[in-house]
Coordinates of C-alpha atoms in Angstrom, one line a residue:
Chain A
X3 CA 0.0 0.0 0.0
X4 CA 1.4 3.4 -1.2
X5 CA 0.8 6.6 -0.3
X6 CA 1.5 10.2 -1.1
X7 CA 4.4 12.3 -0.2
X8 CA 3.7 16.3 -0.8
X9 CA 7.1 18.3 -0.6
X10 CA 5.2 22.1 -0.2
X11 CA 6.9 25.3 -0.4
X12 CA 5.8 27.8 1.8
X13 CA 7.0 31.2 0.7
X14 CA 9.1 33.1 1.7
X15 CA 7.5 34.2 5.3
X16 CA 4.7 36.0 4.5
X17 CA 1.4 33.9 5.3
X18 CA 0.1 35.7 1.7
X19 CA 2.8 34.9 -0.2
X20 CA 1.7 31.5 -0.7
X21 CA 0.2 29.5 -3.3
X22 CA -3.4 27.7 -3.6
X23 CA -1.5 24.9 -4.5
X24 CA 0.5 24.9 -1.5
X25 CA -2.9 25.5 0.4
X26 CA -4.0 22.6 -1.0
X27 CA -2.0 19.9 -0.9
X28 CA -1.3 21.2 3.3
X29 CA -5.1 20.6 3.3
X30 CA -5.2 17.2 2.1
X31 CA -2.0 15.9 4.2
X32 CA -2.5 13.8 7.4
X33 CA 1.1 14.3 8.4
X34 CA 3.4 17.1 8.5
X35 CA 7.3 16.9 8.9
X36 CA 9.6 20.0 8.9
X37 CA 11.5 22.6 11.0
X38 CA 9.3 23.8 13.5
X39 CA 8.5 27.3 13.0
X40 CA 7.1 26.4 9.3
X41 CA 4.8 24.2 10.9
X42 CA 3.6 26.4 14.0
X43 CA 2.7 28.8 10.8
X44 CA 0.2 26.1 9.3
X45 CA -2.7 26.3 11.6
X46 CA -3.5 22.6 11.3
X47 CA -6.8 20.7 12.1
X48 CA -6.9 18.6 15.6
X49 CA -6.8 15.7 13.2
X50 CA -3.5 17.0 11.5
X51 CA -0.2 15.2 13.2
X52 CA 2.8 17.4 12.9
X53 CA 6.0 14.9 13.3
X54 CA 8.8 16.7 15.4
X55 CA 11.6 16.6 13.8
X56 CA 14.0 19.4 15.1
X57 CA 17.2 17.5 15.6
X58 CA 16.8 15.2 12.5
X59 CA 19.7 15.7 9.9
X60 CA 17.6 16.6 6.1
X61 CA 18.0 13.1 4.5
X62 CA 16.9 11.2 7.8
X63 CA 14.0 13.3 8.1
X64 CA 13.5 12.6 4.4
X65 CA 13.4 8.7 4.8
X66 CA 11.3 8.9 7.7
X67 CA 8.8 10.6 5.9
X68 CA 9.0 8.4 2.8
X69 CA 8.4 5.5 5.7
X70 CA 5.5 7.0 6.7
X71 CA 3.8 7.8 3.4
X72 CA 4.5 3.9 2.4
X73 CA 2.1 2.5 4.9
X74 CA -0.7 5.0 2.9
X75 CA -0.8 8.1 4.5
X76 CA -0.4 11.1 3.0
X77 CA 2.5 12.7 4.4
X78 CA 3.4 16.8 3.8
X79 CA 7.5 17.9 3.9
X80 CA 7.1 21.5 5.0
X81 CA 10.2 24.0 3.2
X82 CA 10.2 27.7 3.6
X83 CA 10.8 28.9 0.1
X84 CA 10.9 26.9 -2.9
X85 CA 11.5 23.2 -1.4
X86 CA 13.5 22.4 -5.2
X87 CA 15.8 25.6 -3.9
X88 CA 18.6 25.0 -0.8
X89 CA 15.6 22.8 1.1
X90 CA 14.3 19.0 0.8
X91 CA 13.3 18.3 -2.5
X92 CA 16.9 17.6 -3.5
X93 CA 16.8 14.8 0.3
X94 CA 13.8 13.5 -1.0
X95 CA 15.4 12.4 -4.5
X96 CA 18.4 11.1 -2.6
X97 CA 16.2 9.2 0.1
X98 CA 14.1 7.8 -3.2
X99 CA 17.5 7.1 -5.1
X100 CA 19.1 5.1 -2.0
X101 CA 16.4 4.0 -0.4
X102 CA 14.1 1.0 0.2
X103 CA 13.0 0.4 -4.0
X104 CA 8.9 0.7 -2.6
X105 CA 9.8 4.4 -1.9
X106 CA 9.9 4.6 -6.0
X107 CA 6.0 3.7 -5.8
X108 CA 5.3 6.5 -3.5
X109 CA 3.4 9.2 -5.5
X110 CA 5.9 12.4 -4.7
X111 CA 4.2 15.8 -5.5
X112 CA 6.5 18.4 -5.4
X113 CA 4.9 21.9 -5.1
X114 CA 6.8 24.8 -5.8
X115 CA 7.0 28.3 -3.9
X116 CA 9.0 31.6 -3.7
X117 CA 12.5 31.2 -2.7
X118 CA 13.7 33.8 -0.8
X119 CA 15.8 35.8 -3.7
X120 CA 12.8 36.4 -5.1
X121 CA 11.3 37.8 -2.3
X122 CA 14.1 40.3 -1.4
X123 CA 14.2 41.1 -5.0
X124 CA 10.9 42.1 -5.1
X125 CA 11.1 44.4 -2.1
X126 CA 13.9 46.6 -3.2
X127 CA 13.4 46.5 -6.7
X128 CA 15.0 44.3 -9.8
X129 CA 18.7 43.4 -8.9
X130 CA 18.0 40.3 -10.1
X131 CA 17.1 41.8 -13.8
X132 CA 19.5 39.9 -16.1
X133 CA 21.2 36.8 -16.0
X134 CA 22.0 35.6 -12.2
X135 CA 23.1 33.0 -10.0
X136 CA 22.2 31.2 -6.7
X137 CA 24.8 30.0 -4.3
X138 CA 24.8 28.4 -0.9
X139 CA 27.6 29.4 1.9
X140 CA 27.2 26.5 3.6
X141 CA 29.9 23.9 2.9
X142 CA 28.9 21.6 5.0
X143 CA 27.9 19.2 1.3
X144 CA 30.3 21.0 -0.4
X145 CA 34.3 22.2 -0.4
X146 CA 34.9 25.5 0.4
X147 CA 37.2 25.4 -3.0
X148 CA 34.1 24.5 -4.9
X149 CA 32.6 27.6 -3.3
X150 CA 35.3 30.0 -3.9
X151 CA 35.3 28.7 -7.8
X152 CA 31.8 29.2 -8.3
X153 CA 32.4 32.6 -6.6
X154 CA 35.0 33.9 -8.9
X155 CA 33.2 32.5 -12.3
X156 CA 29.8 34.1 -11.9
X157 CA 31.1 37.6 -10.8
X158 CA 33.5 37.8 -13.4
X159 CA 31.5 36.6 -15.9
X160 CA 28.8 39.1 -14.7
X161 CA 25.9 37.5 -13.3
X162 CA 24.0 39.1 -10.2
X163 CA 24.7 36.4 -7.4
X164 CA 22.2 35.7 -4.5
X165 CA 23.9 34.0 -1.4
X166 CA 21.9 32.0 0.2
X167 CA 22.6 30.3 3.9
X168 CA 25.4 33.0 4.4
X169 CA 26.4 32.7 7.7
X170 CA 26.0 30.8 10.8
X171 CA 27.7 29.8 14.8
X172 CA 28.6 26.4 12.9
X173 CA 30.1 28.3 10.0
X174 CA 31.7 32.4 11.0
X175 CA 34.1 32.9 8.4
X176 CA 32.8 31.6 5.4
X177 CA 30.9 35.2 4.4
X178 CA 34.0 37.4 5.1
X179 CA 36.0 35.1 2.3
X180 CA 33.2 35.1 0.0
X181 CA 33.3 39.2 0.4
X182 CA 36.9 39.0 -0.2
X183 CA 36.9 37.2 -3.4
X184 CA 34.0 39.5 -4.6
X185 CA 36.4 42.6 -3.7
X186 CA 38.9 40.8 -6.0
X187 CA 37.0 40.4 -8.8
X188 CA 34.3 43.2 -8.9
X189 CA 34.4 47.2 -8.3
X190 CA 34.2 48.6 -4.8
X191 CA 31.0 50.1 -5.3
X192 CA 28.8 47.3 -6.9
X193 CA 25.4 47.2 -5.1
X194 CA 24.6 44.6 -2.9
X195 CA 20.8 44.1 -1.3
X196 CA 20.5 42.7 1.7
X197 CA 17.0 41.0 3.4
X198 CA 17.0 40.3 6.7
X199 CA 14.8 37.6 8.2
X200 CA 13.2 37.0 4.5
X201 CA 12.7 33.6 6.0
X202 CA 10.1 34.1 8.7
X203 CA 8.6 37.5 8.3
X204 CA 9.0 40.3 5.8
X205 CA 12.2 41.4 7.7
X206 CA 13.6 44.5 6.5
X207 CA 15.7 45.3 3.3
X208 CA 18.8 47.9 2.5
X209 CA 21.9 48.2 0.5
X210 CA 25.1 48.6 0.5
X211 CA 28.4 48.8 -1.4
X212 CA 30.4 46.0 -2.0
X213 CA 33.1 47.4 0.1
X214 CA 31.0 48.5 2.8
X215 CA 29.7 45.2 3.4
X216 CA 30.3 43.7 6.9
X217 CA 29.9 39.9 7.3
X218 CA 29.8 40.1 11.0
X219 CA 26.4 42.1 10.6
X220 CA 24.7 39.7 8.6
X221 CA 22.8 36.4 10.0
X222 CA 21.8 33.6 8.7
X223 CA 18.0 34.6 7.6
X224 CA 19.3 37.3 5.5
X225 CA 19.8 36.8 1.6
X226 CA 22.0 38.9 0.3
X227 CA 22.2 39.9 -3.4
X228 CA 25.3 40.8 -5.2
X229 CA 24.5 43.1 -8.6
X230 CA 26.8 43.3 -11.4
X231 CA 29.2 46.1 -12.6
X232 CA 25.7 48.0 -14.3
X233 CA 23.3 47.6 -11.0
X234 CA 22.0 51.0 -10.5
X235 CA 20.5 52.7 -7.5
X236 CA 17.4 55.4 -8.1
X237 CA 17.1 57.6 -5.4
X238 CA 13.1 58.5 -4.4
X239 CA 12.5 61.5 -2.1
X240 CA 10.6 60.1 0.8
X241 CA 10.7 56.8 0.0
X242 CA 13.2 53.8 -0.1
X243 CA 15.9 53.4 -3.1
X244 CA 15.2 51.0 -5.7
X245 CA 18.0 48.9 -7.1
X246 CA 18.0 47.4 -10.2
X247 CA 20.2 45.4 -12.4
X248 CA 19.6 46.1 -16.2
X249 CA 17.9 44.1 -18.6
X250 CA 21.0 45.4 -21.3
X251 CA 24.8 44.8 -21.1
X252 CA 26.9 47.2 -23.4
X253 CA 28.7 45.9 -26.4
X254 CA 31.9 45.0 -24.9
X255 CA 30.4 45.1 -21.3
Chain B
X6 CA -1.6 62.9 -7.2
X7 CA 0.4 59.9 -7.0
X8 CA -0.8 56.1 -7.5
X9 CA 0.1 53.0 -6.9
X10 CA 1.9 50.5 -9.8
X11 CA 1.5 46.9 -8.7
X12 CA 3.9 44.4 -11.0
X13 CA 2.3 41.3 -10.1
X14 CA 3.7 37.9 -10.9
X15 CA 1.2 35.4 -11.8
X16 CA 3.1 32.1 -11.4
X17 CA 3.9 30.2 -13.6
X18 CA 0.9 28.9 -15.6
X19 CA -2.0 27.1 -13.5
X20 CA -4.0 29.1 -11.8
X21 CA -3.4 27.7 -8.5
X22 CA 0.1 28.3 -8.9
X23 CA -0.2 32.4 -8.3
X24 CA -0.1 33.4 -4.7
X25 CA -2.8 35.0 -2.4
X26 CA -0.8 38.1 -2.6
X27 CA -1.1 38.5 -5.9
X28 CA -4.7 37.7 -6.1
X29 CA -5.3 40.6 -3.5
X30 CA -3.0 43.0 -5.9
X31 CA -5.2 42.3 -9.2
X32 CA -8.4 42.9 -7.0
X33 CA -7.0 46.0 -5.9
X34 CA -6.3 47.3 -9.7
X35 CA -8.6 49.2 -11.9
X36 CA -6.1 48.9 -14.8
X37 CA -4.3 46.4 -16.3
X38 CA -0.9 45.8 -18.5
X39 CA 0.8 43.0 -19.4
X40 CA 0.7 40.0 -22.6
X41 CA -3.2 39.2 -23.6
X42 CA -2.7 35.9 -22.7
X43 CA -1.9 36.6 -18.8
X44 CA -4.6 39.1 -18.5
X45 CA -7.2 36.9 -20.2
X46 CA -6.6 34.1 -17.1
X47 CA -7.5 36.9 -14.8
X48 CA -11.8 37.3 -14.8
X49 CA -11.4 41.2 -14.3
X50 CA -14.6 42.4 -13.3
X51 CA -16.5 44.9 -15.6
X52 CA -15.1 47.6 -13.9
X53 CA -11.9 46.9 -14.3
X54 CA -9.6 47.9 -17.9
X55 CA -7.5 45.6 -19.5
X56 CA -5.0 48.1 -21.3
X57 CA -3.4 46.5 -24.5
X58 CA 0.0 46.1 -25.0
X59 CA 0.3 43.5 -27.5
X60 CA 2.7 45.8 -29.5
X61 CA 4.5 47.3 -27.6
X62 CA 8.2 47.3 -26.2
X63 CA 8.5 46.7 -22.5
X64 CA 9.9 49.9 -21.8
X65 CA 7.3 51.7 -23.4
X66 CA 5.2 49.7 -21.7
X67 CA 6.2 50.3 -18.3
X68 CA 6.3 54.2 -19.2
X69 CA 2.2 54.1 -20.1
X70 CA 1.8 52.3 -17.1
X71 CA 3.5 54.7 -15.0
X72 CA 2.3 58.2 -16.4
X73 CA -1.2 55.9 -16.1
X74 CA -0.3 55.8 -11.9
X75 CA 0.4 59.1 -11.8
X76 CA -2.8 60.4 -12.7
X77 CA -3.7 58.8 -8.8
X78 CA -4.7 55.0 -10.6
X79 CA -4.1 51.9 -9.1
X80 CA -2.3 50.0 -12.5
X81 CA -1.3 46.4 -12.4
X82 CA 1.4 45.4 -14.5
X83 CA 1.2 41.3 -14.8
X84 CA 3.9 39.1 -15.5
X85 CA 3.6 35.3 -16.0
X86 CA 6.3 33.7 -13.3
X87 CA 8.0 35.9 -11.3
X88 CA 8.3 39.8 -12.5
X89 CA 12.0 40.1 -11.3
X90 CA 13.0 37.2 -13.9
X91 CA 13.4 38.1 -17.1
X92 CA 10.1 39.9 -16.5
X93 CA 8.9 43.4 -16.5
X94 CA 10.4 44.6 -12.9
X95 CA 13.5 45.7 -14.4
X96 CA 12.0 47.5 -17.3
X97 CA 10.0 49.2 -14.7
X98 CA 12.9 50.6 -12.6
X99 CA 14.6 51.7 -15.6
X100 CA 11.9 53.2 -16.9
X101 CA 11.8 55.4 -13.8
X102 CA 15.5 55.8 -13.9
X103 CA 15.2 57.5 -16.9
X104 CA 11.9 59.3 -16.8
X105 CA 10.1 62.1 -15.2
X106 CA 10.8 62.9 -12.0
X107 CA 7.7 62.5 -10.3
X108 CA 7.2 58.9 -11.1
X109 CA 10.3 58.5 -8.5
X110 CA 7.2 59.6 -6.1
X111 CA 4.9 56.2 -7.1
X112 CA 3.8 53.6 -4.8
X113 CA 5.2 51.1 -6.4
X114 CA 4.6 47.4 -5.3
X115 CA 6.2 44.4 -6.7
X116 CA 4.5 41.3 -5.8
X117 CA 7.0 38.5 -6.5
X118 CA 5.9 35.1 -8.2
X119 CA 7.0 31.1 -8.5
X120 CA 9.0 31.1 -11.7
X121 CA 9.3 29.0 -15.0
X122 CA 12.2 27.4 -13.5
X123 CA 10.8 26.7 -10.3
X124 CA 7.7 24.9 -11.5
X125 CA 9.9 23.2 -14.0
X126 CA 11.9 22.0 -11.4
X127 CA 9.4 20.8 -9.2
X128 CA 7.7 18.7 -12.1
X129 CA 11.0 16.8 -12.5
X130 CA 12.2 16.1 -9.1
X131 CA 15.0 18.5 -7.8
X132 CA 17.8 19.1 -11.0
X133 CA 18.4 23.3 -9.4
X134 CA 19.2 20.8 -6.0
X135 CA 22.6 22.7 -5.6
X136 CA 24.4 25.9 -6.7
X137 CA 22.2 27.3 -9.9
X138 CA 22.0 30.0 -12.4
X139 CA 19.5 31.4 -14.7
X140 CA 20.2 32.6 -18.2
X141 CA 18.2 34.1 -20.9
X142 CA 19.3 33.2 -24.3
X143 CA 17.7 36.5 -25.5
X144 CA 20.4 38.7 -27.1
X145 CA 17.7 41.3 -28.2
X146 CA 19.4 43.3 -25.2
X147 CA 23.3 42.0 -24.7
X148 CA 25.4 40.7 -27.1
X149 CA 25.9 37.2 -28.0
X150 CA 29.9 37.1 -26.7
X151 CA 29.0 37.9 -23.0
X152 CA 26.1 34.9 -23.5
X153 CA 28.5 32.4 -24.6
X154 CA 31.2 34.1 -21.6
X155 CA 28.2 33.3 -18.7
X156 CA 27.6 29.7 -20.2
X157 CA 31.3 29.2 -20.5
X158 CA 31.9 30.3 -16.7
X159 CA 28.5 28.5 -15.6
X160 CA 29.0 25.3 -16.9
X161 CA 32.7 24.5 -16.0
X162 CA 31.7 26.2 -12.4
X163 CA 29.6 23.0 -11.7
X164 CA 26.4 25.5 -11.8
X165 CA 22.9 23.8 -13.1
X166 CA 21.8 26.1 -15.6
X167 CA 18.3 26.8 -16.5
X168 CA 17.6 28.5 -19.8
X169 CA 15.1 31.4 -20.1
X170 CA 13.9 32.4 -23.9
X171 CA 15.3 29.7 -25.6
X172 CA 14.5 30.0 -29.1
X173 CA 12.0 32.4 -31.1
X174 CA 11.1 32.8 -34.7
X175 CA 13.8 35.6 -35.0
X176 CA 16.7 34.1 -32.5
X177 CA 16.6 30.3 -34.6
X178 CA 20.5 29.5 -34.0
X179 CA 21.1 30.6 -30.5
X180 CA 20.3 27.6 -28.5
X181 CA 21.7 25.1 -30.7
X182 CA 25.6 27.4 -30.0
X183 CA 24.3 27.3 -26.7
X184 CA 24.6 23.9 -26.7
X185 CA 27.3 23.5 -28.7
X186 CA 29.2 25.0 -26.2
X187 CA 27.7 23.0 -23.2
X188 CA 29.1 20.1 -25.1
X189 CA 32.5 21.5 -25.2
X190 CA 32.5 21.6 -21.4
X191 CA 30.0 18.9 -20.0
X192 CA 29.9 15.2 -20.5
X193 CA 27.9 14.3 -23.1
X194 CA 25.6 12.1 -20.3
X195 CA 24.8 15.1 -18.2
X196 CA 21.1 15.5 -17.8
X197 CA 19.0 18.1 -19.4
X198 CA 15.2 18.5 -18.1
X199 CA 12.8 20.4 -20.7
X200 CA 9.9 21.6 -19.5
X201 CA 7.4 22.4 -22.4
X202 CA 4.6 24.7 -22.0
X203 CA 5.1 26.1 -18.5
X204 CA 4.8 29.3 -19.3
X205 CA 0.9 28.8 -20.3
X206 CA -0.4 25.8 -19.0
X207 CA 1.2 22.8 -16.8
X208 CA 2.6 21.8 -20.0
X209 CA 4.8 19.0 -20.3
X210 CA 7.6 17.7 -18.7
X211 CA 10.8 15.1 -19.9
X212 CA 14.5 14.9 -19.9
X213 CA 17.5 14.1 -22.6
X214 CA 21.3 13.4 -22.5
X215 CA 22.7 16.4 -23.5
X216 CA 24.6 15.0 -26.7
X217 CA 20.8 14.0 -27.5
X218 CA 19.1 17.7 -27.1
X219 CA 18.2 19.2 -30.4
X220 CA 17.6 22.5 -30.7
X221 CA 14.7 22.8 -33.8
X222 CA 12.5 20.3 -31.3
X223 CA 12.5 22.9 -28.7
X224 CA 10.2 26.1 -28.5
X225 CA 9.9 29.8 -27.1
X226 CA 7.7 28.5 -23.8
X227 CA 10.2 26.2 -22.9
X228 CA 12.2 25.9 -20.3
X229 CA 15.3 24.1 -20.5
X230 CA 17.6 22.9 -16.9
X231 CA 20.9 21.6 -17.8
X232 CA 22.0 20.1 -14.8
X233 CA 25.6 19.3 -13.6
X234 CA 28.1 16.6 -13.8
X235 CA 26.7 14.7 -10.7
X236 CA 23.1 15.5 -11.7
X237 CA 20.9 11.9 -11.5
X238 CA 18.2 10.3 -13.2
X239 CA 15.8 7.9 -10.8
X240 CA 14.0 5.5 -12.5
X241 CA 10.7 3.8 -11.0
X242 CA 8.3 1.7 -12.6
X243 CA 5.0 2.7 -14.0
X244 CA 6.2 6.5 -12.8
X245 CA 7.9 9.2 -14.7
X246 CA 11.6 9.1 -14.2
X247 CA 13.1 11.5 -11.0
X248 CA 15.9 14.0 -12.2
X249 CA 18.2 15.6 -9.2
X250 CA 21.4 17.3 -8.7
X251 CA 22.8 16.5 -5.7
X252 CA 23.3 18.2 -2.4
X253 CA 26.3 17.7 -1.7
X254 CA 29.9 17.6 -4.1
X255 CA 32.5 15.4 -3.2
X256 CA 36.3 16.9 -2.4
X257 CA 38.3 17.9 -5.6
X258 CA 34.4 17.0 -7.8

């Protein structure tokens, strides 16, 4: 006996900033695995059974959900976000891929939602208006040198970059290199946007310049964007700056 | 008297894909810009004015839609997906950049949205699992040499790449050097996902080797996600085949 197993993005913090879909498929789920505070945000029915599962690493929570949807329930894995974006659609393709072979019966829905980039973008403009990137900080998957590499090909081939996980107690210095190698590679003054607790609420937004940037005032629920040598900021009287990155790049840009 | 200009993202192509933000934006509009085919999914109420805008450039768009606010209207500007993505957002800003000074004094709201590659990506499993970038193959607006440059950099960074504006009518050979170059750099194996359609409907979703991918098969309202070298097909029976890229890279990968 199979079941369903619903991997739902949420947003990006905003209760309204999700989808019907989303809506949906939380509605039809009988059991709910992810971080905490996603949940506590769900409102669910007395008959709804949120799974704690706080201290699980992603892939174990992901096989324990995949367990639970095989005996026929219908199972929901909460992301913030986009779940296909830094959050558990990619555990739930491992789990499937070295897991028990039923798991490849399961029926796996996954719904998308707005990753956080998006969100920030949105509230401080377009920095994200030509070609761009997204990267994780976290190297805890990864080698820093993979990092670093990625780092130095998309600014110097000129895309916007949106950091994602930038910094946590686990993981202090990781920001300040990535800041350095940016300083390297691309004038002082590029533009970088910088949402702050995009992940829960709608947190704040501001920018700065590239060499202005401190990593020790950034947290881990801020996404920070990066522009590219042409990011512009417009300057409104009585009202926040926009920021933009162009939709054009100069011959010989 | 100063307005209000909304640029709404839609979502991707079902209707239950748009959030409940952007529902609450369109009711809040009395007039509408944007592609016929994104306002005609929207039921407008007899009161409100679809403006069309079949014609026109999108910065001449977004200056119609802003000397339209300024007159103290509430205008929505509707992009399918996300408007920060290859959307209107940016034309928007720039349009302000350069125009009269008091549309710098606009409310202007941009209501962000689940994006083409997103909803591709969810269809397929997870291939954007790790570090991603996003690249329009439009050179309507950069030339073709920084294009090839940000595949070039993309690719041989380990980056999934997901293609925006593949192919039109009047930009026939561009995908088909896009991919010519991907072949220089990526094993012929690596996994492509197309997703067919997403800009409209749900469309269709599948995936090729990349030595298999031919460009005259593919069409404007596709979406193309060329994963990395680690990227993975799942196969289960009676189910479509799971595509993802990997969380993690191993040391020196």
């Amino acid at each position: 006996m199979s079941g369903t197993l619903y991997v739902i993005g949420t947003g990006p913090g905003s209760p309204e900033q999700i989808t019907l879909e989303a809506q949906a498929a939380i509605a039809a789920s009988s059991h709910f695995f992810g971080y905490k505070p996603y949940i506590e945000r769900l409102n669910l029915t007395p008959d709804q059974v949120a799974v704690p599962s706080d201290n699980r690493e992603e892939l174990d929570r992901a096989r324990a959900a995949l367990a639970l949807a095989t005996e026929g329930n219908t199972v929901a894995m909460i992301s913030g976000g986009d779940p296909g974006v830094f959050a558990m659609a990619a555990a739930v393709c491992e789990a499937i891929d070295t897991g028990a072979p039923e798991w490849r019966g399961i029926e796996l829905i996954i719904v998308p939602g707005v990753t956080a980039m998006l969100a920030t973008a949105a509230r401080i403009g377009a920095p994200l208006g030509n070609d761009f990137c997204a990267i994780s900080l976290s190297d805890n998957l990864k080698p820093w040198a993979i990092i670093e590499k990625r780092i130095r090909a998309a600014a110097g081939a000129g895309f916007a970059i949106a950091f994602y996980n930038p910094i946590s107690k686990s993981r202090p210095w990781q920001l300040g290199k990535a800041l350095e190698i940016l300083r390297e590679v691309l004038p002082s003054e590029t533009v970088v946007s910088i949402g702050r607790g995009v992940g829960v609420h709608r947190g704040s937004i501001g920018h700065q310049a590239l060499s202005e940037v401190k990593a020790e005032t950034i947290d881990m629920s801020t996404c920070l964007i990066v522009g590219n040598a042409l990011t512009r900021v417009i300057e409104r009287p009585e009202k926040p700056d926009l920021i933009y990155t162009p939709r054009w790049v100069p011959e010989h840009g």
